[in-house]
Amino acid sequence: MKNRYWFFKKLYKDYVIILDDKGINKSYYYDKLLMKYISNNDINYIIVYNDFDIKKVSYKVNNYRRYLIIEFLVKLIHTCFK
């Protein structure tokens, strides 16, 4: 699973990579944190199915880096004030 994730992450750097495993959506690393922003309809993502079929969703305004910075800052604040 992680090999497939890294392959698609190298191809699509500013996309959230979601691996669909029998109806269960999985992701790794920071894409796992960014999955909650998909419902905002302003972040690009790719769903990779088991048979390497992909569903690519892209919007004119991609806020991938914005949400990534927000998640870094939230994680930093939580670790500093723990």
PDB file of N, CA and C in Angstrom:
ATOM      1  N   MET A   1       0.823  -1.194   0.000  1.00  0.00           N
ATOM      2  CA  MET A   1       0.000   0.000   0.000  1.00  0.00           C
ATOM      3  C   MET A   1       0.869   1.261   0.000  1.00  0.00           C
ATOM      4  N   LYS A   2       1.899   1.276   0.816  1.00  0.00           N
ATOM      5  CA  LYS A   2       2.734   2.472   0.887  1.00  0.00           C
ATOM      6  C   LYS A   2       3.517   2.696  -0.396  1.00  0.00           C
ATOM      7  N   ASN A   3       3.884   1.602  -1.073  1.00  0.00           N
ATOM      8  CA  ASN A   3       4.589   1.759  -2.346  1.00  0.00           C
ATOM      9  C   ASN A   3       3.698   2.444  -3.382  1.00  0.00           C
ATOM     10  N   ARG A   4       2.441   2.059  -3.394  1.00  0.00           N
ATOM     11  CA  ARG A   4       1.488   2.677  -4.313  1.00  0.00           C
ATOM     12  C   ARG A   4       1.288   4.150  -3.960  1.00  0.00           C
ATOM     13  N   TYR A   5       1.218   4.424  -2.665  1.00  0.00           N
ATOM     14  CA  TYR A   5       1.065   5.802  -2.201  1.00  0.00           C
ATOM     15  C   TYR A   5       2.244   6.658  -2.665  1.00  0.00           C
ATOM     16  N   TRP A   6       3.463   6.172  -2.445  1.00  0.00           N
ATOM     17  CA  TRP A   6       4.644   6.951  -2.819  1.00  0.00           C
ATOM     18  C   TRP A   6       4.749   7.143  -4.334  1.00  0.00           C
ATOM     19  N   PHE A   7       4.339   6.146  -5.100  1.00  0.00           N
ATOM     20  CA  PHE A   7       4.368   6.266  -6.555  1.00  0.00           C
ATOM     21  C   PHE A   7       3.467   7.410  -7.023  1.00  0.00           C
ATOM     22  N   PHE A   8       2.230   7.429  -6.544  1.00  0.00           N
ATOM     23  CA  PHE A   8       1.298   8.472  -6.956  1.00  0.00           C
ATOM     24  C   PHE A   8       1.644   9.817  -6.337  1.00  0.00           C
ATOM     25  N   LYS A   9       2.261   9.824  -5.170  1.00  0.00           N
ATOM     26  CA  LYS A   9       2.659  11.085  -4.552  1.00  0.00           C
ATOM     27  C   LYS A   9       3.785  11.753  -5.339  1.00  0.00           C
ATOM     28  N   LYS A  10       4.676  10.960  -5.916  1.00  0.00           N
ATOM     29  CA  LYS A  10       5.729  11.517  -6.755  1.00  0.00           C
ATOM     30  C   LYS A  10       5.150  12.124  -8.031  1.00  0.00           C
ATOM     31  N   LEU A  11       4.099  11.527  -8.562  1.00  0.00           N
ATOM     32  CA  LEU A  11       3.480  12.047  -9.776  1.00  0.00           C
ATOM     33  C   LEU A  11       2.625  13.283  -9.521  1.00  0.00           C
ATOM     34  N   TYR A  12       1.872  13.256  -8.431  1.00  0.00           N
ATOM     35  CA  TYR A  12       0.938  14.337  -8.104  1.00  0.00           C
ATOM     36  C   TYR A  12       1.305  14.907  -6.732  1.00  0.00           C
ATOM     37  N   LYS A  13       2.178  15.893  -6.730  1.00  0.00           N
ATOM     38  CA  LYS A  13       2.704  16.421  -5.466  1.00  0.00           C
ATOM     39  C   LYS A  13       1.683  17.231  -4.683  1.00  0.00           C
ATOM     40  N   ASP A  14       0.866  18.015  -5.346  1.00  0.00           N
ATOM     41  CA  ASP A  14      -0.088  18.884  -4.659  1.00  0.00           C
ATOM     42  C   ASP A  14      -1.495  18.295  -4.626  1.00  0.00           C
ATOM     43  N   TYR A  15      -1.575  17.005  -4.539  1.00  0.00           N
ATOM     44  CA  TYR A  15      -2.851  16.303  -4.445  1.00  0.00           C
ATOM     45  C   TYR A  15      -2.859  15.450  -3.192  1.00  0.00           C
ATOM     46  N   VAL A  16      -4.035  15.289  -2.615  1.00  0.00           N
ATOM     47  CA  VAL A  16      -4.204  14.337  -1.527  1.00  0.00           C
ATOM     48  C   VAL A  16      -4.410  12.972  -2.169  1.00  0.00           C
ATOM     49  N   ILE A  17      -3.581  12.017  -1.800  1.00  0.00           N
ATOM     50  CA  ILE A  17      -3.662  10.665  -2.363  1.00  0.00           C
ATOM     51  C   ILE A  17      -4.460   9.794  -1.409  1.00  0.00           C
ATOM     52  N   ILE A  18      -5.550   9.220  -1.900  1.00  0.00           N
ATOM     53  CA  ILE A  18      -6.414   8.360  -1.098  1.00  0.00           C
ATOM     54  C   ILE A  18      -6.415   6.985  -1.736  1.00  0.00           C
ATOM     55  N   LEU A  19      -6.110   5.972  -0.957  1.00  0.00           N
ATOM     56  CA  LEU A  19      -6.118   4.598  -1.443  1.00  0.00           C
ATOM     57  C   LEU A  19      -7.409   3.930  -0.984  1.00  0.00           C
ATOM     58  N   ASP A  20      -8.176   3.418  -1.936  1.00  0.00           N
ATOM     59  CA  ASP A  20      -9.441   2.764  -1.630  1.00  0.00           C
ATOM     60  C   ASP A  20      -9.204   1.265  -1.542  1.00  0.00           C
ATOM     61  N   ASP A  21      -9.361   0.716  -0.360  1.00  0.00           N
ATOM     62  CA  ASP A  21      -9.154  -0.712  -0.125  1.00  0.00           C
ATOM     63  C   ASP A  21     -10.472  -1.346   0.283  1.00  0.00           C
ATOM     64  N   LYS A  22     -11.206  -1.873  -0.691  1.00  0.00           N
ATOM     65  CA  LYS A  22     -12.491  -2.532  -0.477  1.00  0.00           C
ATOM     66  C   LYS A  22     -13.490  -1.603   0.222  1.00  0.00           C
ATOM     67  N   GLY A  23     -13.561  -0.377  -0.246  1.00  0.00           N
ATOM     68  CA  GLY A  23     -14.518   0.583   0.303  1.00  0.00           C
ATOM     69  C   GLY A  23     -14.009   1.376   1.488  1.00  0.00           C
ATOM     70  N   ILE A  24     -12.820   1.071   1.971  1.00  0.00           N
ATOM     71  CA  ILE A  24     -12.230   1.781   3.098  1.00  0.00           C
ATOM     72  C   ILE A  24     -11.153   2.713   2.558  1.00  0.00           C
ATOM     73  N   ASN A  25     -11.312   3.996   2.812  1.00  0.00           N
ATOM     74  CA  ASN A  25     -10.343   4.980   2.335  1.00  0.00           C
ATOM     75  C   ASN A  25      -9.192   5.102   3.313  1.00  0.00           C
ATOM     76  N   LYS A  26      -7.962   4.992   2.797  1.00  0.00           N
ATOM     77  CA  LYS A  26      -6.757   5.114   3.608  1.00  0.00           C
ATOM     78  C   LYS A  26      -5.828   6.121   2.960  1.00  0.00           C
ATOM     79  N   SER A  27      -5.023   6.740   3.791  1.00  0.00           N
ATOM     80  CA  SER A  27      -3.980   7.615   3.309  1.00  0.00           C
ATOM     81  C   SER A  27      -2.861   7.598   4.341  1.00  0.00           C
ATOM     82  N   TYR A  28      -1.728   8.180   3.993  1.00  0.00           N
ATOM     83  CA  TYR A  28      -0.573   8.139   4.870  1.00  0.00           C
ATOM     84  C   TYR A  28      -0.017   9.538   5.090  1.00  0.00           C
ATOM     85  N   TYR A  29       0.720   9.666   6.165  1.00  0.00           N
ATOM     86  CA  TYR A  29       1.464  10.869   6.504  1.00  0.00           C
ATOM     87  C   TYR A  29       0.540  12.080   6.564  1.00  0.00           C
ATOM     88  N   TYR A  30       0.915  13.179   5.948  1.00  0.00           N
ATOM     89  CA  TYR A  30       0.123  14.397   6.084  1.00  0.00           C
ATOM     90  C   TYR A  30      -1.132  14.381   5.239  1.00  0.00           C
ATOM     91  N   ASP A  31      -1.173  13.550   4.229  1.00  0.00           N
ATOM     92  CA  ASP A  31      -2.411  13.422   3.457  1.00  0.00           C
ATOM     93  C   ASP A  31      -3.529  12.854   4.322  1.00  0.00           C
ATOM     94  N   LYS A  32      -3.171  12.067   5.303  1.00  0.00           N
ATOM     95  CA  LYS A  32      -4.162  11.521   6.228  1.00  0.00           C
ATOM     96  C   LYS A  32      -4.837  12.649   7.008  1.00  0.00           C
ATOM     97  N   LEU A  33      -4.075  13.660   7.382  1.00  0.00           N
ATOM     98  CA  LEU A  33      -4.638  14.803   8.087  1.00  0.00           C
ATOM     99  C   LEU A  33      -5.459  15.706   7.165  1.00  0.00           C
ATOM    100  N   LEU A  34      -5.091  15.755   5.905  1.00  0.00           N
ATOM    101  CA  LEU A  34      -5.769  16.638   4.962  1.00  0.00           C
ATOM    102  C   LEU A  34      -7.041  16.046   4.377  1.00  0.00           C
ATOM    103  N   MET A  35      -7.329  14.800   4.669  1.00  0.00           N
ATOM    104  CA  MET A  35      -8.542  14.167   4.136  1.00  0.00           C
ATOM    105  C   MET A  35      -9.806  14.867   4.634  1.00  0.00           C
ATOM    106  N   LYS A  36      -9.750  15.486   5.806  1.00  0.00           N
ATOM    107  CA  LYS A  36     -10.947  16.144   6.342  1.00  0.00           C
ATOM    108  C   LYS A  36     -11.312  17.413   5.578  1.00  0.00           C
ATOM    109  N   TYR A  37     -10.403  17.953   4.777  1.00  0.00           N
ATOM    110  CA  TYR A  37     -10.675  19.175   4.020  1.00  0.00           C
ATOM    111  C   TYR A  37     -11.245  18.900   2.633  1.00  0.00           C
ATOM    112  N   ILE A  38     -11.401  17.663   2.266  1.00  0.00           N
ATOM    113  CA  ILE A  38     -11.920  17.321   0.940  1.00  0.00           C
ATOM    114  C   ILE A  38     -13.356  17.806   0.769  1.00  0.00           C
ATOM    115  N   SER A  39     -14.126  17.810   1.832  1.00  0.00           N
ATOM    116  CA  SER A  39     -15.521  18.240   1.738  1.00  0.00           C
ATOM    117  C   SER A  39     -15.658  19.738   1.473  1.00  0.00           C
ATOM    118  N   ASN A  40     -14.576  20.508   1.606  1.00  0.00           N
ATOM    119  CA  ASN A  40     -14.624  21.949   1.328  1.00  0.00           C
ATOM    120  C   ASN A  40     -14.619  22.257  -0.166  1.00  0.00           C
ATOM    121  N   ASN A  41     -14.330  21.284  -0.987  1.00  0.00           N
ATOM    122  CA  ASN A  41     -14.298  21.414  -2.450  1.00  0.00           C
ATOM    123  C   ASN A  41     -13.301  22.462  -2.932  1.00  0.00           C
ATOM    124  N   ASP A  42     -12.156  22.550  -2.282  1.00  0.00           N
ATOM    125  CA  ASP A  42     -11.112  23.455  -2.749  1.00  0.00           C
ATOM    126  C   ASP A  42      -9.728  22.855  -2.589  1.00  0.00           C
ATOM    127  N   ILE A  43      -9.667  21.531  -2.560  1.00  0.00           N
ATOM    128  CA  ILE A  43      -8.389  20.828  -2.477  1.00  0.00           C
ATOM    129  C   ILE A  43      -8.430  19.670  -3.472  1.00  0.00           C
ATOM    130  N   ASN A  44      -7.387  19.523  -4.250  1.00  0.00           N
ATOM    131  CA  ASN A  44      -7.328  18.469  -5.259  1.00  0.00           C
ATOM    132  C   ASN A  44      -7.016  17.128  -4.601  1.00  0.00           C
ATOM    133  N   TYR A  45      -7.621  16.082  -5.125  1.00  0.00           N
ATOM    134  CA  TYR A  45      -7.354  14.751  -4.581  1.00  0.00           C
ATOM    135  C   TYR A  45      -7.496  13.691  -5.657  1.00  0.00           C
ATOM    136  N   ILE A  46      -6.876  12.547  -5.368  1.00  0.00           N
ATOM    137  CA  ILE A  46      -6.920  11.392  -6.261  1.00  0.00           C
ATOM    138  C   ILE A  46      -7.292  10.171  -5.434  1.00  0.00           C
ATOM    139  N   ILE A  47      -8.252   9.417  -5.923  1.00  0.00           N
ATOM    140  CA  ILE A  47      -8.619   8.157  -5.288  1.00  0.00           C
ATOM    141  C   ILE A  47      -8.063   7.033  -6.152  1.00  0.00           C
ATOM    142  N   VAL A  48      -7.241   6.168  -5.549  1.00  0.00           N
ATOM    143  CA  VAL A  48      -6.631   5.043  -6.260  1.00  0.00           C
ATOM    144  C   VAL A  48      -7.313   3.765  -5.786  1.00  0.00           C
ATOM    145  N   TYR A  49      -7.917   3.056  -6.717  1.00  0.00           N
ATOM    146  CA  TYR A  49      -8.606   1.803  -6.389  1.00  0.00           C
ATOM    147  C   TYR A  49      -7.624   0.642  -6.479  1.00  0.00           C
ATOM    148  N   ASN A  50      -8.026  -0.526  -6.006  1.00  0.00           N
ATOM    149  CA  ASN A  50      -7.138  -1.698  -5.953  1.00  0.00           C
ATOM    150  C   ASN A  50      -6.587  -2.100  -7.313  1.00  0.00           C
ATOM    151  N   ASP A  51      -7.347  -1.939  -8.354  1.00  0.00           N
ATOM    152  CA  ASP A  51      -6.897  -2.346  -9.679  1.00  0.00           C
ATOM    153  C   ASP A  51      -6.253  -1.180 -10.441  1.00  0.00           C
ATOM    154  N   PHE A  52      -5.715  -0.212  -9.716  1.00  0.00           N
ATOM    155  CA  PHE A  52      -5.007   0.952 -10.243  1.00  0.00           C
ATOM    156  C   PHE A  52      -5.867   1.855 -11.114  1.00  0.00           C
ATOM    157  N   ASP A  53      -7.174   1.756 -10.988  1.00  0.00           N
ATOM    158  CA  ASP A  53      -8.041   2.765 -11.588  1.00  0.00           C
ATOM    159  C   ASP A  53      -7.980   3.987 -10.694  1.00  0.00           C
ATOM    160  N   ILE A  54      -7.928   5.158 -11.300  1.00  0.00           N
ATOM    161  CA  ILE A  54      -7.846   6.362 -10.493  1.00  0.00           C
ATOM    162  C   ILE A  54      -9.000   7.292 -10.826  1.00  0.00           C
ATOM    163  N   LYS A  55      -9.408   8.036  -9.826  1.00  0.00           N
ATOM    164  CA  LYS A  55     -10.397   9.093  -9.986  1.00  0.00           C
ATOM    165  C   LYS A  55      -9.711  10.375  -9.553  1.00  0.00           C
ATOM    166  N   LYS A  56      -9.496  11.262 -10.503  1.00  0.00           N
ATOM    167  CA  LYS A  56      -8.783  12.510 -10.240  1.00  0.00           C
ATOM    168  C   LYS A  56      -9.783  13.650 -10.172  1.00  0.00           C
ATOM    169  N   VAL A  57      -9.776  14.367  -9.046  1.00  0.00           N
ATOM    170  CA  VAL A  57     -10.658  15.508  -8.856  1.00  0.00           C
ATOM    171  C   VAL A  57      -9.789  16.735  -8.643  1.00  0.00           C
ATOM    172  N   SER A  58      -9.960  17.730  -9.497  1.00  0.00           N
ATOM    173  CA  SER A  58      -9.159  18.947  -9.355  1.00  0.00           C
ATOM    174  C   SER A  58     -10.067  20.173  -9.475  1.00  0.00           C
ATOM    175  N   TYR A  59      -9.693  21.203  -8.756  1.00  0.00           N
ATOM    176  CA  TYR A  59     -10.440  22.455  -8.729  1.00  0.00           C
ATOM    177  C   TYR A  59      -9.541  23.578  -9.213  1.00  0.00           C
ATOM    178  N   LYS A  60     -10.146  24.701  -9.598  1.00  0.00           N
ATOM    179  CA  LYS A  60      -9.358  25.842 -10.056  1.00  0.00           C
ATOM    180  C   LYS A  60      -8.461  26.371  -8.950  1.00  0.00           C
ATOM    181  N   VAL A  61      -8.999  26.458  -7.753  1.00  0.00           N
ATOM    182  CA  VAL A  61      -8.228  26.928  -6.608  1.00  0.00           C
ATOM    183  C   VAL A  61      -7.858  25.718  -5.763  1.00  0.00           C
ATOM    184  N   ASN A  62      -6.567  25.428  -5.708  1.00  0.00           N
ATOM    185  CA  ASN A  62      -6.088  24.301  -4.919  1.00  0.00           C
ATOM    186  C   ASN A  62      -5.444  24.840  -3.641  1.00  0.00           C
ATOM    187  N   ASN A  63      -6.056  24.556  -2.510  1.00  0.00           N
ATOM    188  CA  ASN A  63      -5.556  25.035  -1.219  1.00  0.00           C
ATOM    189  C   ASN A  63      -4.766  23.960  -0.476  1.00  0.00           C
ATOM    190  N   TYR A  64      -4.124  23.084  -1.198  1.00  0.00           N
ATOM    191  CA  TYR A  64      -3.364  22.001  -0.572  1.00  0.00           C
ATOM    192  C   TYR A  64      -2.287  22.549   0.359  1.00  0.00           C
ATOM    193  N   ARG A  65      -1.489  23.467  -0.135  1.00  0.00           N
ATOM    194  CA  ARG A  65      -0.385  24.000   0.676  1.00  0.00           C
ATOM    195  C   ARG A  65      -0.897  24.823   1.847  1.00  0.00           C
ATOM    196  N   ARG A  66      -1.986  25.529   1.658  1.00  0.00           N
ATOM    197  CA  ARG A  66      -2.573  26.312   2.758  1.00  0.00           C
ATOM    198  C   ARG A  66      -3.000  25.401   3.898  1.00  0.00           C
ATOM    199  N   TYR A  67      -3.734  24.344   3.570  1.00  0.00           N
ATOM    200  CA  TYR A  67      -4.186  23.412   4.595  1.00  0.00           C
ATOM    201  C   TYR A  67      -3.015  22.662   5.224  1.00  0.00           C
ATOM    202  N   LEU A  68      -1.992  22.403   4.444  1.00  0.00           N
ATOM    203  CA  LEU A  68      -0.809  21.736   4.978  1.00  0.00           C
ATOM    204  C   LEU A  68      -0.124  22.623   6.021  1.00  0.00           C
ATOM    205  N   ILE A  69      -0.008  23.901   5.750  1.00  0.00           N
ATOM    206  CA  ILE A  69       0.586  24.836   6.708  1.00  0.00           C
ATOM    207  C   ILE A  69      -0.275  24.943   7.955  1.00  0.00           C
ATOM    208  N   ILE A  70      -1.580  24.970   7.778  1.00  0.00           N
ATOM    209  CA  ILE A  70      -2.482  25.020   8.937  1.00  0.00           C
ATOM    210  C   ILE A  70      -2.281  23.795   9.819  1.00  0.00           C
ATOM    211  N   GLU A  71      -2.191  22.618   9.212  1.00  0.00           N
ATOM    212  CA  GLU A  71      -1.997  21.395   9.991  1.00  0.00           C
ATOM    213  C   GLU A  71      -0.641  21.388  10.704  1.00  0.00           C
ATOM    214  N   PHE A  72       0.412  21.889  10.053  1.00  0.00           N
ATOM    215  CA  PHE A  72       1.721  21.992  10.714  1.00  0.00           C
ATOM    216  C   PHE A  72       1.644  22.906  11.926  1.00  0.00           C
ATOM    217  N   LEU A  73       0.984  24.036  11.774  1.00  0.00           N
ATOM    218  CA  LEU A  73       0.883  24.984  12.885  1.00  0.00           C
ATOM    219  C   LEU A  73       0.054  24.424  14.039  1.00  0.00           C
ATOM    220  N   VAL A  74      -1.034  23.758  13.723  1.00  0.00           N
ATOM    221  CA  VAL A  74      -1.861  23.155  14.772  1.00  0.00           C
ATOM    222  C   VAL A  74      -1.080  22.085  15.513  1.00  0.00           C
ATOM    223  N   LYS A  75      -0.342  21.277  14.779  1.00  0.00           N
ATOM    224  CA  LYS A  75       0.471  20.231  15.408  1.00  0.00           C
ATOM    225  C   LYS A  75       1.569  20.843  16.275  1.00  0.00           C
ATOM    226  N   LEU A  76       2.178  21.919  15.815  1.00  0.00           N
ATOM    227  CA  LEU A  76       3.208  22.611  16.573  1.00  0.00           C
ATOM    228  C   LEU A  76       2.647  23.193  17.862  1.00  0.00           C
ATOM    229  N   ILE A  77       1.489  23.815  17.795  1.00  0.00           N
ATOM    230  CA  ILE A  77       0.865  24.402  18.977  1.00  0.00           C
ATOM    231  C   ILE A  77       0.499  23.323  19.984  1.00  0.00           C
ATOM    232  N   HIS A  78      -0.033  22.192  19.500  1.00  0.00           N
ATOM    233  CA  HIS A  78      -0.388  21.116  20.415  1.00  0.00           C
ATOM    234  C   HIS A  78       0.828  20.509  21.108  1.00  0.00           C
ATOM    235  N   THR A  79       1.946  20.430  20.416  1.00  0.00           N
ATOM    236  CA  THR A  79       3.132  19.857  21.044  1.00  0.00           C
ATOM    237  C   THR A  79       3.798  20.843  22.000  1.00  0.00           C
ATOM    238  N   CYS A  80       3.700  22.141  21.725  1.00  0.00           N
ATOM    239  CA  CYS A  80       4.323  23.132  22.605  1.00  0.00           C
ATOM    240  C   CYS A  80       3.554  23.310  23.907  1.00  0.00           C
ATOM    241  N   PHE A  81       2.255  23.236  23.869  1.00  0.00           N
ATOM    242  CA  PHE A  81       1.438  23.504  25.044  1.00  0.00           C
ATOM    243  C   PHE A  81       0.885  22.253  25.697  1.00  0.00           C
ATOM    244  N   LYS A  82       1.530  21.143  25.495  1.00  0.00           N
ATOM    245  CA  LYS A  82       1.086  19.893  26.094  1.00  0.00           C
ATOM    246  C   LYS A  82       1.559  19.776  27.509  1.00  0.00           C
TER     247      LYS A  82
END
